[in-house]
Each structure stands twice: as C-alpha cells, then as structure tokens.
Short mmCIF file of C-alpha atoms in Angstrom, two decimals:
data_model
loop_
_atom_site.label_atom_id
_atom_site.label_comp_id
_atom_site.label_asym_id
_atom_site.label_seq_id
_atom_site.Cartn_x
_atom_site.Cartn_y
_atom_site.Cartn_z
CA MET A 16 -2.00 23.03 16.21
CA GLY A 17 -0.06 20.06 17.51
CA ARG A 18 2.56 17.97 15.78
CA LEU A 19 2.31 15.39 13.03
CA GLY A 20 3.29 11.85 13.91
CA ILE A 21 4.22 9.39 11.17
CA LEU A 22 3.43 5.87 12.30
CA ALA A 23 6.20 4.18 10.35
CA GLY A 24 6.29 0.60 9.10
CA ALA A 25 8.89 -0.95 6.82
CA GLY A 26 9.98 0.49 3.49
CA GLU A 27 10.65 3.91 2.00
CA LEU A 28 7.22 5.53 2.21
CA PRO A 29 7.70 6.89 5.76
CA HIS A 30 10.90 8.63 4.62
CA ILE A 31 9.14 10.14 1.60
CA GLY A 32 6.30 11.31 3.83
CA MET A 33 8.78 12.81 6.31
CA LYS A 34 10.55 14.80 3.57
CA GLU A 35 7.25 16.08 2.15
CA ALA A 36 5.95 17.03 5.61
CA LEU A 37 9.15 18.90 6.46
CA ALA A 38 8.98 20.75 3.12
CA ALA A 39 5.41 21.77 3.98
CA GLY A 40 6.56 23.35 7.26
CA GLU A 41 5.54 20.55 9.61
CA ASP A 42 7.59 19.48 12.63
CA PRO A 43 6.97 15.73 12.31
CA LEU A 44 8.11 12.78 14.40
CA PHE A 45 8.46 9.16 13.45
CA LEU A 46 6.64 6.70 15.66
CA SER A 47 8.64 3.78 14.31
CA ILE A 48 7.12 0.34 14.69
CA ILE A 49 9.67 -1.93 16.33
CA GLU A 50 7.96 -5.09 15.03
CA SER A 51 8.45 -3.85 11.44
CA GLU A 52 12.21 -3.30 11.84
CA PHE A 53 11.92 0.23 10.46
CA ASN A 54 15.22 1.82 9.33
CA VAL A 55 15.16 5.39 10.67
CA GLY A 56 18.15 6.50 8.55
CA GLU A 57 18.94 10.20 8.79
CA TYR A 58 16.03 11.01 11.11
CA ALA A 59 17.29 9.54 14.37
CA ASP A 60 16.62 12.86 16.11
CA ARG A 61 12.96 12.64 15.06
CA ASN A 62 12.36 9.03 16.03
CA LEU A 63 10.31 7.52 18.83
CA PRO A 64 10.30 3.69 18.67
CA ILE A 65 6.98 2.10 19.66
CA HIS A 66 5.39 -1.34 19.85
CA ILE A 67 2.32 -1.55 17.61
CA VAL A 68 0.75 -4.05 20.03
CA LYS A 69 0.90 -1.55 22.92
CA ILE A 70 -1.87 0.89 22.00
CA GLY A 71 -2.09 2.41 25.47
CA ALA A 72 1.61 3.25 25.43
CA LEU A 73 1.30 4.69 21.91
CA LEU A 74 -1.50 7.02 23.02
CA LYS A 75 0.65 8.21 25.93
CA VAL A 76 3.58 8.93 23.58
CA CYS A 77 1.31 10.99 21.33
CA LYS A 78 0.03 13.02 24.29
CA ARG A 79 3.51 13.55 25.70
CA HIS A 80 4.81 14.93 22.39
CA ASN A 81 1.70 16.96 21.48
CA ILE A 82 0.90 14.79 18.46
CA ASP A 83 -2.65 15.47 17.29
CA ARG A 84 -2.45 14.00 13.76
CA LEU A 85 -1.15 10.63 12.61
CA LEU A 86 -0.05 9.57 9.14
CA LEU A 87 0.16 5.80 8.64
CA LEU A 88 2.89 4.86 6.18
CA GLY A 89 4.96 1.77 5.50
CA LYS A 90 4.38 -1.95 5.63
CA VAL A 91 3.12 -3.69 8.74
CA LYS A 92 2.75 -7.43 8.30
CA LYS A 93 -0.65 -8.58 9.44
CA GLU A 94 0.75 -11.85 10.73
CA ILE A 95 2.13 -10.04 13.79
CA ILE A 96 -1.32 -10.38 15.36
CA PHE A 97 -0.97 -14.16 15.10
CA LYS A 98 2.41 -14.23 16.81
CA ASN A 99 2.97 -14.62 20.53
CA LEU A 100 3.36 -10.90 21.21
CA LYS A 101 2.58 -9.13 24.47
CA PHE A 102 -0.44 -6.91 23.81
CA ASP A 103 -1.11 -4.28 26.45
CA LEU A 104 -4.50 -3.98 28.16
CA LYS A 105 -5.73 -1.25 25.80
CA ALA A 106 -4.86 -3.37 22.73
CA LEU A 107 -6.52 -6.45 24.24
CA SER A 108 -9.63 -4.40 25.00
CA LEU A 109 -9.80 -3.15 21.40
CA LEU A 110 -9.26 -6.63 19.95
CA ALA A 111 -12.13 -7.92 22.07
CA ARG A 112 -14.45 -5.27 20.58
CA MET A 113 -13.67 -6.08 16.95
CA ILE A 114 -16.25 -8.05 14.99
CA ASN A 115 -13.39 -9.76 13.09
CA ARG A 116 -9.64 -9.39 12.49
CA HIS A 117 -9.90 -8.01 8.97
CA ASP A 118 -7.49 -5.15 8.26
CA TYR A 119 -10.22 -2.50 8.13
CA SER A 120 -11.92 -3.72 11.30
CA ILE A 121 -8.61 -3.32 13.15
CA PHE A 122 -7.99 0.12 11.66
CA LYS A 123 -11.53 1.40 12.25
CA THR A 124 -11.55 0.31 15.90
CA VAL A 125 -8.13 1.81 16.60
CA SER A 126 -8.87 5.07 14.74
CA GLU A 127 -12.07 5.55 16.76
CA GLU A 128 -10.09 5.10 19.97
CA PHE A 129 -7.55 7.70 18.85
CA ALA A 130 -10.35 10.11 17.89
CA LYS A 131 -11.62 9.94 21.50
CA GLU A 132 -8.21 11.31 22.51
CA LYS A 133 -8.47 14.07 19.85
CA ILE A 134 -5.83 12.44 17.63
CA THR A 135 -6.84 12.41 13.96
CA ILE A 136 -5.55 9.90 11.44
CA ILE A 137 -5.10 11.77 8.15
CA SER A 138 -5.18 10.62 4.51
CA GLN A 139 -2.10 8.81 3.22
CA LYS A 140 -2.36 11.05 0.17
CA THR A 141 -1.65 14.19 2.21
CA TYR A 142 2.12 14.14 1.70
CA LEU A 143 2.43 11.60 -1.14
CA GLN A 144 0.75 13.43 -4.03
CA SER A 145 3.76 12.98 -6.33
CA LEU A 146 3.52 9.19 -6.10
CA PHE A 147 0.26 8.67 -8.04
CA LEU A 148 0.14 8.07 -11.81
CA PRO A 149 -2.58 9.72 -13.91
CA GLU A 150 -4.61 7.46 -16.17
CA GLY A 151 -2.61 6.07 -19.07
CA LYS A 152 -0.04 3.56 -20.27
CA TYR A 153 3.54 4.12 -19.14
CA THR A 154 5.52 1.71 -21.29
CA LYS A 155 5.89 1.69 -25.07
CA LYS A 156 4.80 -1.82 -26.03
CA SER A 157 1.13 -2.07 -27.03
CA LEU A 158 -1.03 -4.75 -25.46
CA ASN A 159 -2.96 -7.22 -27.59
CA LYS A 160 -6.68 -7.94 -27.24
CA LYS A 161 -6.18 -10.86 -24.81
CA GLU A 162 -3.88 -8.82 -22.57
CA LEU A 163 -6.39 -5.94 -22.45
CA GLU A 164 -9.20 -8.35 -21.62
CA ASP A 165 -7.12 -9.87 -18.81
CA ALA A 166 -6.42 -6.40 -17.38
CA GLU A 167 -10.12 -5.50 -17.41
CA PHE A 168 -11.14 -8.89 -15.98
CA GLY A 169 -8.44 -8.82 -13.30
CA MET A 170 -9.16 -5.28 -12.11
CA GLU A 171 -12.79 -6.19 -11.51
CA TYR A 172 -11.76 -9.11 -9.30
CA ALA A 173 -8.99 -7.16 -7.55
CA GLN A 174 -11.53 -4.54 -6.49
CA LYS A 175 -13.90 -7.25 -5.26
CA ILE A 176 -11.33 -8.99 -3.07
CA ALA A 177 -10.18 -5.62 -1.74
CA GLY A 178 -13.79 -4.93 -0.77
CA LEU A 179 -13.84 -8.18 1.18
CA ASP A 180 -10.61 -7.19 3.02
CA ILE A 181 -8.84 -10.28 1.69
CA GLY A 182 -6.09 -8.55 -0.30
CA GLN A 183 -5.60 -6.09 -3.14
CA THR A 184 -3.93 -8.15 -5.85
CA VAL A 185 -4.97 -10.87 -8.27
CA VAL A 186 -2.87 -12.60 -10.91
CA VAL A 187 -4.79 -13.59 -14.05
CA LEU A 188 -4.24 -15.22 -17.44
CA ASP A 189 -6.81 -15.98 -20.14
CA LYS A 190 -9.60 -14.57 -17.93
CA SER A 191 -8.77 -17.03 -15.19
CA VAL A 192 -7.63 -16.07 -11.68
CA LEU A 193 -4.32 -17.81 -10.94
CA ALA A 194 -3.70 -16.32 -7.50
CA VAL A 195 -5.38 -14.07 -4.96
CA GLU A 196 -3.34 -12.10 -2.44
CA ALA A 197 -4.12 -12.74 1.22
CA VAL A 198 -2.02 -12.37 4.35
CA GLU A 199 1.21 -13.43 2.57
CA GLY A 200 1.48 -10.17 0.58
CA THR A 201 1.84 -9.12 -3.05
CA ASP A 202 5.22 -10.64 -3.94
CA LEU A 203 4.29 -14.15 -2.80
CA ALA A 204 0.94 -13.91 -4.60
CA ILE A 205 2.83 -12.97 -7.79
CA ARG A 206 5.13 -15.95 -7.30
CA ARG A 207 2.21 -18.34 -6.87
CA GLY A 208 0.27 -16.94 -9.82
CA GLY A 209 3.25 -16.80 -12.12
CA SER A 210 4.06 -20.45 -11.46
CA TYR A 211 0.83 -21.38 -13.30
CA ALA A 212 1.47 -19.14 -16.31
CA LYS A 213 3.10 -21.72 -18.55
CA LYS A 214 1.54 -20.67 -21.87
CA GLY A 215 1.80 -16.88 -21.68
CA LYS A 216 2.57 -13.87 -19.55
CA ALA A 217 0.24 -13.35 -16.60
CA THR A 218 -1.28 -9.99 -15.67
CA VAL A 219 -1.00 -8.61 -12.14
CA CYS A 220 -3.93 -6.39 -11.13
CA LYS A 221 -3.87 -4.27 -7.98
CA SER A 222 -6.84 -2.24 -6.76
CA SER A 223 -8.22 -0.43 -3.78
CA LYS A 224 -11.72 -1.23 -2.67
CA LEU A 225 -14.70 0.81 -3.87
CA ASN A 226 -14.89 3.93 -1.67
CA GLN A 227 -11.46 3.21 -0.20
CA ASP A 228 -10.65 4.97 3.08
CA HIS A 229 -7.55 6.95 2.09
CA ARG A 230 -6.25 7.06 5.65
CA PHE A 231 -5.27 3.44 5.55
CA ASP A 232 -3.77 0.71 3.36
CA LEU A 233 -3.71 2.31 -0.06
CA PRO A 234 -2.27 -0.17 -2.58
CA THR A 235 1.48 0.28 -3.03
CA VAL A 236 3.96 -0.97 -5.63
CA GLY A 237 7.65 -0.43 -6.22
CA VAL A 238 10.65 -1.84 -8.07
CA GLU A 239 10.52 -5.05 -6.03
CA THR A 240 7.03 -5.67 -7.42
CA LEU A 241 8.44 -5.43 -10.94
CA ARG A 242 11.36 -7.73 -10.14
CA SER A 243 8.96 -10.31 -8.71
CA MET A 244 6.86 -10.08 -11.86
CA TYR A 245 9.87 -10.46 -14.15
CA GLU A 246 11.13 -13.52 -12.25
CA ASN A 247 7.68 -15.15 -12.27
CA ASN A 248 6.41 -14.83 -15.85
CA CYS A 249 4.14 -11.79 -15.38
CA GLY A 250 4.14 -9.23 -18.19
CA THR A 251 1.53 -6.57 -17.33
CA LEU A 252 0.80 -4.58 -14.17
CA ALA A 253 -2.60 -2.88 -13.98
CA LEU A 254 -3.22 -0.29 -11.25
CA ARG A 255 -6.18 1.83 -10.12
CA THR A 256 -5.65 5.48 -11.13
CA GLY A 257 -5.21 7.85 -8.19
CA GLU A 258 -5.49 4.98 -5.70
CA THR A 259 -2.11 3.24 -6.01
CA ILE A 260 1.09 4.59 -4.50
CA ILE A 261 4.16 4.20 -6.74
CA VAL A 262 7.40 4.31 -4.77
CA HIS A 263 9.87 6.41 -6.85
CA PRO A 264 7.68 6.64 -10.02
CA GLU A 265 10.43 7.58 -12.49
CA GLU A 266 12.74 4.75 -11.40
CA PHE A 267 9.73 2.41 -11.42
CA ILE A 268 8.71 3.27 -14.99
CA ASN A 269 12.30 3.10 -16.27
CA LEU A 270 12.75 -0.39 -14.81
CA ALA A 271 9.40 -1.55 -16.23
CA GLU A 272 10.55 -0.44 -19.68
CA LYS A 273 13.86 -2.25 -19.25
CA LEU A 274 12.13 -5.45 -18.11
CA LYS A 275 9.47 -5.14 -20.86
CA ILE A 276 6.63 -5.06 -18.33
CA ASN A 277 3.52 -3.12 -19.37
CA ILE A 278 2.22 -0.54 -16.87
CA LEU A 279 -1.43 0.50 -17.06
CA SER A 280 -3.01 3.10 -14.79
CA ILE A 281 -6.73 2.45 -15.19
CA GLY A 282 -9.39 4.98 -14.28
CA ASP A 283 -12.77 5.49 -15.91
CA GLY A 284 -11.46 5.67 -19.48
CA LYS A 285 -11.63 2.95 -22.11
CA LEU A 286 -8.77 0.46 -21.93
CA ALA A 287 -8.31 0.46 -25.70
CA LYS A 288 -7.82 4.24 -25.66
CA ILE A 289 -5.41 4.01 -22.73
CA ASN A 290 -3.46 1.31 -24.58
CA SER A 291 -3.06 3.52 -27.65
CA THR A 292 -1.63 6.46 -25.71
CA TYR A 293 1.91 6.18 -24.38
CA GLN A 294 2.53 8.65 -21.55
CA LYS A 295 5.98 10.18 -21.24
CA LYS A 296 7.96 9.04 -18.23
CA ARG A 297 7.60 11.27 -15.20
#
C-alpha cells in the first residue's frame, strides 16, 4: 500500500485528520494548498506545498511520494477559479471538459482523472468519525412551535439548494427564506439573513445533498459559525445528523450553551421528540 496524502485547505480539519491518520498507523503527508494559505503548524516535516490550479504538477507529486489515496480536508474558496491564476495545461484540459463549474462537477472531473493514475480519493469521514453528532438536541433551552417549524422548513430547503450545488446553508424565519448561501460562504450568508431578522431570532439550517458523496464537501461548522450567528440575530442551528462535521464538538456545544444558541442534529426522528431530549455534552 502507498501513502495517504491530505490535500489541505484552510482551517483545523487537516490537522485533525493528520492526527487521526497518524494514530491509525498511517504515514501521511500534507499536500498544502498555497492558495488557501494553509498553516502547517507542527507538521512542517510532512508538508508538500502545491498549487491547486496545477493539477499536472499535483499528480507528479503524488507519484513521486507514492501517494495512492487522497483525503480532501479544509476550506478552499471557490472564487479562486474566477481569479487570474495560472492554470497548468492539465487543469485547463479538465476545465474544458466540465459541463459547468459547479463544485461537484469540478470534483467529479478531477477525481476521475486521479483514478486513471490509480490515486483514490477517500471519504472525508475516514479519519473524522469523532466530529459527527448523533441525532438529538445539544443545548438545554427548549424550542417553541414556531422555532421547530422553521427548523423543519429550513432543512428541507437547505437540502434542496445543496442538491443544486448552490450552497449548503439557508437562513429562515417564520417559514420564509432570508438568505441562501452561494459562493460567499456560510458566515456571510448568516450575516445577510440575520440582517432581516428584526422581529425574532432566525434559524440557520445546514445540510448535505441527498445521497451526498462523502469524499467531498461535507458540511462543516465550528465556533466561528456560532459567533457569526450570535452577532447576527440567529438563535438556532439545525444540522443533518451524520453528515455535518463539527470542529471540536465539546468546545462547540459549550459555546452554544453560553451564547444561548440551540443546536439540533436532525436525522429521521421527529423534531418534537428531538426537542424534548437534551443530550449530554460530548
């Protein structure tokens, strides 16, 4: 078996994945994306900086270091494809073959190219199992009927927009969509939606698409999500059970409690039952 490569964007997830992979006996390397300004921290001896727009060079690096599996972790801003960056010939060739520039079209085309070189992109869940919340409510305050209805309404729309490769987040109030996430990202969508919530606390709903490909772009939240919600009049965060990565779950839940933000992990169960059951902090 070859080595594991962690294609690393911004944030803490690549570091968590590295620690989990090392604990599992892997000999992983970071392929850190220069355009994402990844902070390699303590793993400088396991770091190979790469340009995400130079696919041919990335393939060569994988071959040179016997990397046969890739784990995609961390944030890569989609707007880099709209900037004046120097794509290599392989990247230009792949872009020309794509039917559109939606996130999944880009990923699917690139993953197929890697598969031709016997490099497999693996599930993001492989080394992040501790970062998913089981179904339940994770803060003490009960939600009223209107808040539960907004969570149910918003999750339906969040899954729909995820399925269209637009974004993964909607902000709702009184069964009305205040904001839909697009290329700007979750925090800015929260800011826009919250600015319209003058007569109550808005609900932020984040969902994967139906039949989400777990190798790529699983929804992710962290303490910055909560801070954005608190600063922008949003009082409930609803997530898809087993499909949403929580960066540092215990810290996340503790901060939500402090900020009086409701956290709902919604699976197939009834929302009213979930609301009545407070789960102990992890």
